[in-house]
Short mmCIF file of C-alpha atoms and ligand atoms in Angstrom, two decimals:
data_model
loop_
_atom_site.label_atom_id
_atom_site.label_comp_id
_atom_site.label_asym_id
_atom_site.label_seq_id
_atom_site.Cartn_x
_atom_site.Cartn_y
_atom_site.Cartn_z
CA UNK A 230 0.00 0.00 0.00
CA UNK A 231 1.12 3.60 -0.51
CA UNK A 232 1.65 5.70 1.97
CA UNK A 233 -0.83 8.85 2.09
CA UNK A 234 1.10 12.18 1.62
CA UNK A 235 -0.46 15.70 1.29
CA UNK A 236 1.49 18.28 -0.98
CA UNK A 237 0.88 21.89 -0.13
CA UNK A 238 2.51 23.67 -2.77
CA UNK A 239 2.90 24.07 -6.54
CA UNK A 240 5.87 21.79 -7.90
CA UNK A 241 7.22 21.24 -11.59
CA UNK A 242 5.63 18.55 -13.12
CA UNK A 243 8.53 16.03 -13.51
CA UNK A 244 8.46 16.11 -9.52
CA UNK A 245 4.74 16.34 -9.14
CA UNK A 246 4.81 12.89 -11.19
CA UNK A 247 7.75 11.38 -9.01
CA UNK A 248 5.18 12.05 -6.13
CA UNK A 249 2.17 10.57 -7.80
CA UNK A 250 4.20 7.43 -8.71
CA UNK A 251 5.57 7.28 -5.12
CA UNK A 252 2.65 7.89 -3.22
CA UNK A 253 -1.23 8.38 -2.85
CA UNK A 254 -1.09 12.12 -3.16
CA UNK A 255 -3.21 15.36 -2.44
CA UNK A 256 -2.45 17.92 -3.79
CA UNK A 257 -2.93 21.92 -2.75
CA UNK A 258 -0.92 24.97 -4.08
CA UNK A 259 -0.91 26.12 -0.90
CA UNK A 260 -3.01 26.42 2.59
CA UNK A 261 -5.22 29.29 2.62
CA UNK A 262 -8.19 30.28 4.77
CA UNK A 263 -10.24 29.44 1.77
CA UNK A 264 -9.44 25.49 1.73
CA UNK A 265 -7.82 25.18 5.43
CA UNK A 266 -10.67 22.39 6.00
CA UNK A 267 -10.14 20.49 2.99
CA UNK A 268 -5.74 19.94 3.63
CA UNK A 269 -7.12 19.04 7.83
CA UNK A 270 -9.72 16.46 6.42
CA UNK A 271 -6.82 15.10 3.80
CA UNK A 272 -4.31 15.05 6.55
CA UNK A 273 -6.84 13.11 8.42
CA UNK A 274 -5.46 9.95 6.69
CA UNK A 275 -1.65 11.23 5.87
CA UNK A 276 1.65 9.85 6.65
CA UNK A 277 3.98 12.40 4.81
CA UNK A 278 3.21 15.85 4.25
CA UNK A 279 5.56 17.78 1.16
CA UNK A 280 5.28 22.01 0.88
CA UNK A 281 6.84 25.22 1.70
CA UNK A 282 6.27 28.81 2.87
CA UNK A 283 3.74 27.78 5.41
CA UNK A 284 3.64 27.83 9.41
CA UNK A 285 2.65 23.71 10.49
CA UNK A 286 1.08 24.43 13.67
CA UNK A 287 -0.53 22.38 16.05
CA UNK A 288 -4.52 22.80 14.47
CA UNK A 289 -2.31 21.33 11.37
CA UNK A 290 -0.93 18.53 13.44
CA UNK A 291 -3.57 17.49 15.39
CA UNK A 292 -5.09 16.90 12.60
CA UNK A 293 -2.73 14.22 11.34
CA UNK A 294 -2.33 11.42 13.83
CA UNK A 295 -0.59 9.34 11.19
CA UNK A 296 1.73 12.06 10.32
CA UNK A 297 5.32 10.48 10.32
CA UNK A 298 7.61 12.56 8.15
CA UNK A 299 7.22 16.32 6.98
CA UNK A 300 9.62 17.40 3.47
CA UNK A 301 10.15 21.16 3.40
CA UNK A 302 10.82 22.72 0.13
CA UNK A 303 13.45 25.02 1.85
CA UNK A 304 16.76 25.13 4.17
CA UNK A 305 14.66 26.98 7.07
CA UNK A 306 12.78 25.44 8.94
CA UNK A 307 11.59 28.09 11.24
CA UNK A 308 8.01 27.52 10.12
CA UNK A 309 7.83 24.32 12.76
CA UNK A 310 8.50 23.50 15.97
CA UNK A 311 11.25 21.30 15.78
CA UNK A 312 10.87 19.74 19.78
CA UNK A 313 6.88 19.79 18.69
CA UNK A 314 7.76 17.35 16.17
CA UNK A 315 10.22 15.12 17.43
CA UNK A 316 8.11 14.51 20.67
CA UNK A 317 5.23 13.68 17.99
CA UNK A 318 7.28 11.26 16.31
CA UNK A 319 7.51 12.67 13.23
CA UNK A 320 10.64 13.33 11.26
CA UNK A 321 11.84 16.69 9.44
CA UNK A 322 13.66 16.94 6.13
CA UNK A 323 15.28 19.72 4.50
CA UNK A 324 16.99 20.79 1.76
CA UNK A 325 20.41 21.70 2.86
CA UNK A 326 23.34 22.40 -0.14
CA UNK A 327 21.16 22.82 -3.08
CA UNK A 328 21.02 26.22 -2.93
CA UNK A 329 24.23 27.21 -0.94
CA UNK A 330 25.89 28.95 -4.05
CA UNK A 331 22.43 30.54 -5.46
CA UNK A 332 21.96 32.65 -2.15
CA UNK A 333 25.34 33.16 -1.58
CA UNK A 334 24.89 34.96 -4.95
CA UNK A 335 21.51 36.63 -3.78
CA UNK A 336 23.33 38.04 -0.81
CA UNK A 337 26.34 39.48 -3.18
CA UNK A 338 23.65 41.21 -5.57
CA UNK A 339 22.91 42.76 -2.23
CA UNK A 340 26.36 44.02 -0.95
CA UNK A 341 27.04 45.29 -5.27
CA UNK A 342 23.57 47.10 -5.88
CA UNK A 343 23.84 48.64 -2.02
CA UNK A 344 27.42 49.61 -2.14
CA UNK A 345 26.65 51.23 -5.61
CA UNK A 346 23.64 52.40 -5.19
CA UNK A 347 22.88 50.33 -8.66
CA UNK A 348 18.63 50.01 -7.75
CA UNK A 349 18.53 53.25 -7.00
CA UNK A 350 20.25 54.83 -9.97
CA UNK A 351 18.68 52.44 -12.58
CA UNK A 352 15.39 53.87 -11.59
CA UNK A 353 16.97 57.29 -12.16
CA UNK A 354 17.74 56.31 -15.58
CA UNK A 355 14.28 54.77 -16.27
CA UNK A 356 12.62 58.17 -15.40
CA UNK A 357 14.68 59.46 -17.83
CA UNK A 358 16.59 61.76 -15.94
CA UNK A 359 19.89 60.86 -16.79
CA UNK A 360 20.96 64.54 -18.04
CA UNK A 361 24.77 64.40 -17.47
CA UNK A 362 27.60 62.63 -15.83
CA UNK A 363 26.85 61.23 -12.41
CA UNK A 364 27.78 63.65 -9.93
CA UNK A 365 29.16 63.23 -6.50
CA UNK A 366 25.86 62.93 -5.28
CA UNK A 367 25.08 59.79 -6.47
CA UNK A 368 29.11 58.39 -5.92
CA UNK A 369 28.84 54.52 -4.31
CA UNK A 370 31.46 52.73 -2.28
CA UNK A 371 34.00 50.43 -2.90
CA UNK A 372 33.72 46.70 -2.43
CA UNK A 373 36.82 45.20 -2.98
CA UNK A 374 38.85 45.15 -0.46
CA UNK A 375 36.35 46.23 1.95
CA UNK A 376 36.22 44.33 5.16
CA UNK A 377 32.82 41.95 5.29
CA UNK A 378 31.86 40.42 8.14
CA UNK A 379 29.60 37.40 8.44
CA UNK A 380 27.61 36.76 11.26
CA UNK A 381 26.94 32.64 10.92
CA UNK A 382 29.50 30.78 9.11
CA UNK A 383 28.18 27.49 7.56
CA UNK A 384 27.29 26.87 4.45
CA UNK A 385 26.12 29.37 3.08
CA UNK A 386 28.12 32.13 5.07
CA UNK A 387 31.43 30.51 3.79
CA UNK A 388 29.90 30.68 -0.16
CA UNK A 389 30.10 34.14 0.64
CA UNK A 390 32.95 34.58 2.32
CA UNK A 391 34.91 32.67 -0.60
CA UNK A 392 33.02 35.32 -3.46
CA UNK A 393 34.58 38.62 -0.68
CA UNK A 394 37.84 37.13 -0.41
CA UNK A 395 38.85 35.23 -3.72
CA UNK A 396 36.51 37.18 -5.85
CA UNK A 397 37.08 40.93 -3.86
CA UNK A 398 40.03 40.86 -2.43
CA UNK A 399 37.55 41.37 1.09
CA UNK A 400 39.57 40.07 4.40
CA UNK A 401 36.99 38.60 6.07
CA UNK A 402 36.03 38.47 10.34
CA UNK A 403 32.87 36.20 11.25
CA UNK A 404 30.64 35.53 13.78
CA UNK A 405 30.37 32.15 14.88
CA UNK A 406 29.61 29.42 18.02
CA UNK A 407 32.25 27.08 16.41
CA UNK A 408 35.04 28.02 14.44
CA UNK A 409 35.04 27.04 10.93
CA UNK A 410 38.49 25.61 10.26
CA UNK A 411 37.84 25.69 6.36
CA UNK A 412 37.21 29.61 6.21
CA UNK A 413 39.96 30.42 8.26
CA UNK A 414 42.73 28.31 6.34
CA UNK A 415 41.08 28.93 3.03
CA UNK A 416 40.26 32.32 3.26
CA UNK A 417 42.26 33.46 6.16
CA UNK A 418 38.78 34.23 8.05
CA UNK A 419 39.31 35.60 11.47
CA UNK A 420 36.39 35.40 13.70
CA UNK A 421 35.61 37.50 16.35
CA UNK A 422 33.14 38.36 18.55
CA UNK A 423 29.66 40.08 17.79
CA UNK A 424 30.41 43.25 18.98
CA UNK A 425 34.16 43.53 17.16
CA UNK A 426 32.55 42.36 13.88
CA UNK A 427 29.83 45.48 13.94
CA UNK A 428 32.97 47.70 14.89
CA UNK A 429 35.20 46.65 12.13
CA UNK A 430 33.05 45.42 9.23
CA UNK A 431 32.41 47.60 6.64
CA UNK A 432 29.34 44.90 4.90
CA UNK A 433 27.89 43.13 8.06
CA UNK A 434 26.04 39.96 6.31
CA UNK A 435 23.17 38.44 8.44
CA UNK A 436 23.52 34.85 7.62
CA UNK A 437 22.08 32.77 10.73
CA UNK A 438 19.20 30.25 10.88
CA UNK A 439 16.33 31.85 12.55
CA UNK A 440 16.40 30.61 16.57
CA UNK A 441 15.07 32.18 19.74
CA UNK A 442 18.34 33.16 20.51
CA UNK A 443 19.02 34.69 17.34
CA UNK A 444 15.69 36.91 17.14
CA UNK A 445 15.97 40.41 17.10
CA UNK A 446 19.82 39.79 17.35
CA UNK A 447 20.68 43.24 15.40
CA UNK A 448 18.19 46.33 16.93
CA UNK A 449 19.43 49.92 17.28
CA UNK A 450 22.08 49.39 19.64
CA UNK A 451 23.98 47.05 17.79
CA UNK A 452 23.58 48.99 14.28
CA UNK A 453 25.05 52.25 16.46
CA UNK A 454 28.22 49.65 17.00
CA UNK A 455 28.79 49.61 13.02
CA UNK A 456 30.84 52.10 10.94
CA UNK A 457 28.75 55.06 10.07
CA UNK A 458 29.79 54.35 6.24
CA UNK A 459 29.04 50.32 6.74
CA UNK A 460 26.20 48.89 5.07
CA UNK A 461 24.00 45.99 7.00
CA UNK A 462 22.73 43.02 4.52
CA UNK A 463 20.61 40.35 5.38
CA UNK A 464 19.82 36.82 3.36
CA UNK A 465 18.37 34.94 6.18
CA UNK A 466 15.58 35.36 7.61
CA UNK A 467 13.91 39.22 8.78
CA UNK A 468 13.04 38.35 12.52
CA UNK A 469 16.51 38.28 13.20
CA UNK A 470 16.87 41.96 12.85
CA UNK A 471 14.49 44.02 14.89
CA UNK A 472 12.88 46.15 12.09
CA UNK A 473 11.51 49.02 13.52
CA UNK A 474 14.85 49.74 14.91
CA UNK A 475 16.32 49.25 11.92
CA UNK A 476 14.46 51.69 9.92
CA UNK A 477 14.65 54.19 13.10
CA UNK A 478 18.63 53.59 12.41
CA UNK A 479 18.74 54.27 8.62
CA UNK A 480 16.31 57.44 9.22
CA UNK A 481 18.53 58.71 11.78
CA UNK A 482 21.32 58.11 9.28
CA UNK A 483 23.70 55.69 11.76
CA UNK A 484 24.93 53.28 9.02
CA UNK A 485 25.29 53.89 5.04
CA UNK A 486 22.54 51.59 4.24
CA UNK A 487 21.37 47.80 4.12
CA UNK A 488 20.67 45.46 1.72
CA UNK A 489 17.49 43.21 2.73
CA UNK A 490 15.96 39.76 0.92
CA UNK A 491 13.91 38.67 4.11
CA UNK A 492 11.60 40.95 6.21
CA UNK A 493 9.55 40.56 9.45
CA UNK A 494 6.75 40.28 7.72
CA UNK A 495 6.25 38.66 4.14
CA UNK A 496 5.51 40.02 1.81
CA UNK A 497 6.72 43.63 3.04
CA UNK A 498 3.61 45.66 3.33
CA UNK A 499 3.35 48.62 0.23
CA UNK A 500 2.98 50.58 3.32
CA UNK A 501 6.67 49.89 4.99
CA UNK A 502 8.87 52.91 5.92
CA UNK A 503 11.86 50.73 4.29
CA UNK A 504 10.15 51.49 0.79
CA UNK A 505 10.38 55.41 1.43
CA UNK A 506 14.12 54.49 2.51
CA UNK A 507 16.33 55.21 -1.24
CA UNK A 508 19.45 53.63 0.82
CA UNK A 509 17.63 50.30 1.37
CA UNK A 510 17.71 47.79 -1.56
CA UNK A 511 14.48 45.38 -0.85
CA UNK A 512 14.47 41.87 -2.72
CA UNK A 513 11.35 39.86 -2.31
CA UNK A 514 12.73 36.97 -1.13
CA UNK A 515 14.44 35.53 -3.83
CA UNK A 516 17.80 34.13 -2.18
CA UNK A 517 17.14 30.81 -3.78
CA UNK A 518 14.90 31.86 -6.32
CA UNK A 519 16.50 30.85 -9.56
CA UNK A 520 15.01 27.93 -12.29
CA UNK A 521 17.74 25.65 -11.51
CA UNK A 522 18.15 25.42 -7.51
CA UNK A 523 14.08 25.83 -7.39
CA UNK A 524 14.22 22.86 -9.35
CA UNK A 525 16.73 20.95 -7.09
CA UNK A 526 15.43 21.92 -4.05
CA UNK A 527 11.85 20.44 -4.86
CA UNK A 528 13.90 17.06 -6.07
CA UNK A 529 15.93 17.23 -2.76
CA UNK A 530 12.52 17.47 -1.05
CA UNK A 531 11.04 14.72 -3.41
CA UNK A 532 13.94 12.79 -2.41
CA UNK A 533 13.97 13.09 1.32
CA UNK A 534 10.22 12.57 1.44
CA UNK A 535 10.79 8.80 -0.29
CA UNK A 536 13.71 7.96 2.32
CA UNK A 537 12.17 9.51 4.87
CA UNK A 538 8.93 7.53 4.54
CA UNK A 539 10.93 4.37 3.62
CA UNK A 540 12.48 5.12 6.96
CA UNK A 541 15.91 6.24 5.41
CA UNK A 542 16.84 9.67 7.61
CA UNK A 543 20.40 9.30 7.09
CA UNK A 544 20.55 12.24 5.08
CA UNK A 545 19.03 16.21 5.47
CA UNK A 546 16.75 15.48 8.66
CA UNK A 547 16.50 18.30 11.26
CA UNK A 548 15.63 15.98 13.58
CA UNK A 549 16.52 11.63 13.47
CA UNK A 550 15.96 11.36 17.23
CA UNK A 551 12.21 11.58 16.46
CA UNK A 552 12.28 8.22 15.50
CA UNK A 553 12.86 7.18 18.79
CA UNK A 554 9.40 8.74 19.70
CA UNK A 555 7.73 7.00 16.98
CA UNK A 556 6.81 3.72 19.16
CA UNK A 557 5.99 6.03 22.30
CA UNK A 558 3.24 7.90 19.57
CA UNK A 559 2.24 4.86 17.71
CA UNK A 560 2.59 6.87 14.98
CA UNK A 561 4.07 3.95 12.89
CA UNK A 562 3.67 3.16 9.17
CA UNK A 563 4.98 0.29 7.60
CA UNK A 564 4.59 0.84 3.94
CA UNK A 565 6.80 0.95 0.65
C1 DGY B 682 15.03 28.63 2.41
O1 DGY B 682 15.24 27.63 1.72
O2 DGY B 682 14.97 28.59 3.64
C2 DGY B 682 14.82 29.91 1.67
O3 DGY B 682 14.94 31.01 2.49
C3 DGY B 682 13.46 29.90 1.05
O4 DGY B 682 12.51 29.97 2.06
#
């Protein structure tokens, strides 16, 4: 018998049919008020559960008593309770690597258009008001050789660090629990403590997975640590930056600018004081947001949903002590 798994978002069809072949599957684009009944009465019956961009509360959960493994489309996973799950019995996958060197990129678009100013003077040409040669006025900063620090240095911290240093000439500090012996050998990376990166950097890059202890890490009194001329950029996720002291900061004029994929709130309301801001450069979200790593996340996701389910968590699980729970739950399914 196949197992019962509930898809909550829309996939590319070569992976929607690896799902269908693998499984007895429901499908939804996504969970909305409108059809929030229908995905509880099809996770009534579900052992896997496949989707992104969605909060998976405890209404959701509750639901599905079945519920052994959850595949999210993403390298987050900030939109579950990790301990909720594990003490449920039910396993988390992720898709870690696939898109390491696409957001690394996302968050180097940010440090080039903020540094020179490239958003904001494109939209200057577009009004057609490109009259004569650019003017002091509108001067940028340098990048290479700039100092960039990186607060969090995995994966995707050390693709950037290798574009600043090998690409830009950029010595690099970071911020770090654990040292990460291939930056610092590599790419001479020297870390350093919160508080000496802000003072130092001159491209402070917000790379952290979104924890309790990482919320609101960066308010006003850490942005008045930074270089008046620094620039603040951040690819990971908005609630680690307090944002209302943020744009209090950059209206008071304390740091150059900042560079921003990921907001408190998503999608930034039209009605955000960061759009009136023309030193902010606002992405919607896009660090991974390219045809090819879209794709390869979603297979990743296809992928870890099939071992997962097959009882394979060797590989991308958040959590593989949930297993242990999964007698304690009952929430066993012997399938595939
Ligand atoms: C991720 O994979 O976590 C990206 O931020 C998309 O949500």
């Amino acid at each position: 018998m196949k197992p019962n798994v509930v898809l909550y978002k829309t996939i590319p069809a070569d992976q929607l049919a690896r799902l269908q072949a693998a499984f007895n599957l429901t499908r939804f684009d996504s969970i909305t008020d409108a059809n929030r009944q229908e995905v509880i009465a099809a996770l009534r019956h579900a052992q896997g559960l496949i989707g992104a961009s969605h909060p998976i509360g405890n209404e959701l959960l509750d639901a599905a008593p079945g519920l052994r493994a959850i595949s999210t489309i993403s390298v987050g996973y900030d939109q579950f309770s990790v301990p909720e799950l594990t003490r449920r019995g039910i396993t988390l996958m992720h898709t870690p690597g696939v898109l390491t060197e696409t957001t690394a990129d996302t968050i180097f678009t940010l440090i080039l258009t903020s540094a020179r100013r490239a958003v904001e003077l494109a939209e200057l040409v577009k009004r057609g008001e490109w009259r004569r040669s650019i003017g002091e006025e509108y001067y940028g900063t340098d990048v290479n050789g700039k100092t960039i620090g990186i607060l969090g240095m995995g994966r995707i911290g050390y693709a950037v660090a290798k574009r600043a240093h090998l690409g830009f000439g950029m010595p690099v500090m970071y911020y770090n629990d654990k040292v990460n012996e291939q930056a610092e050998s590599l790419l001479h990376a020297r870390r350093a403590t919160l508080d000496q990166v802000l003072a130092e950097a001159d491209f402070v890059c917000v790379v952290l997975p979104l924890l309790p202890e990482t919320e609101k890490l960066i308010g006003y009194a850490e942005i008045s640590k930074m270089k008046p001329g620094a620039i603040l950029i951040n690819g990971s996720r908005g609630k680690i930056i307090n944002e209302p002291e943020l744009i209090r900061a950059l209206q008071d004029g304390v740091i150059r600018g900042a560079g921003l994929d990921v907001f408190e709130q998503e999608p930034l309301p039209a009605t955000s004081p960061l759009l009136a801001l023309p030193n902010v450069v606002a992405l919607p979200h896009i660090g991974s947001a390219t045809h090819e790593t879209r794709h390869a996340m979603v297979a990743c996701a296809v992928d870890n949903l099939i071992a997962a389910l097959a009882g394979d968590v060797t590989q991308n699980c958040v959590n593989p002590g949930a297993l242990r729970n999964v007698a304690a739950t009952g929430n066993e399914f012997k399938g595939m």
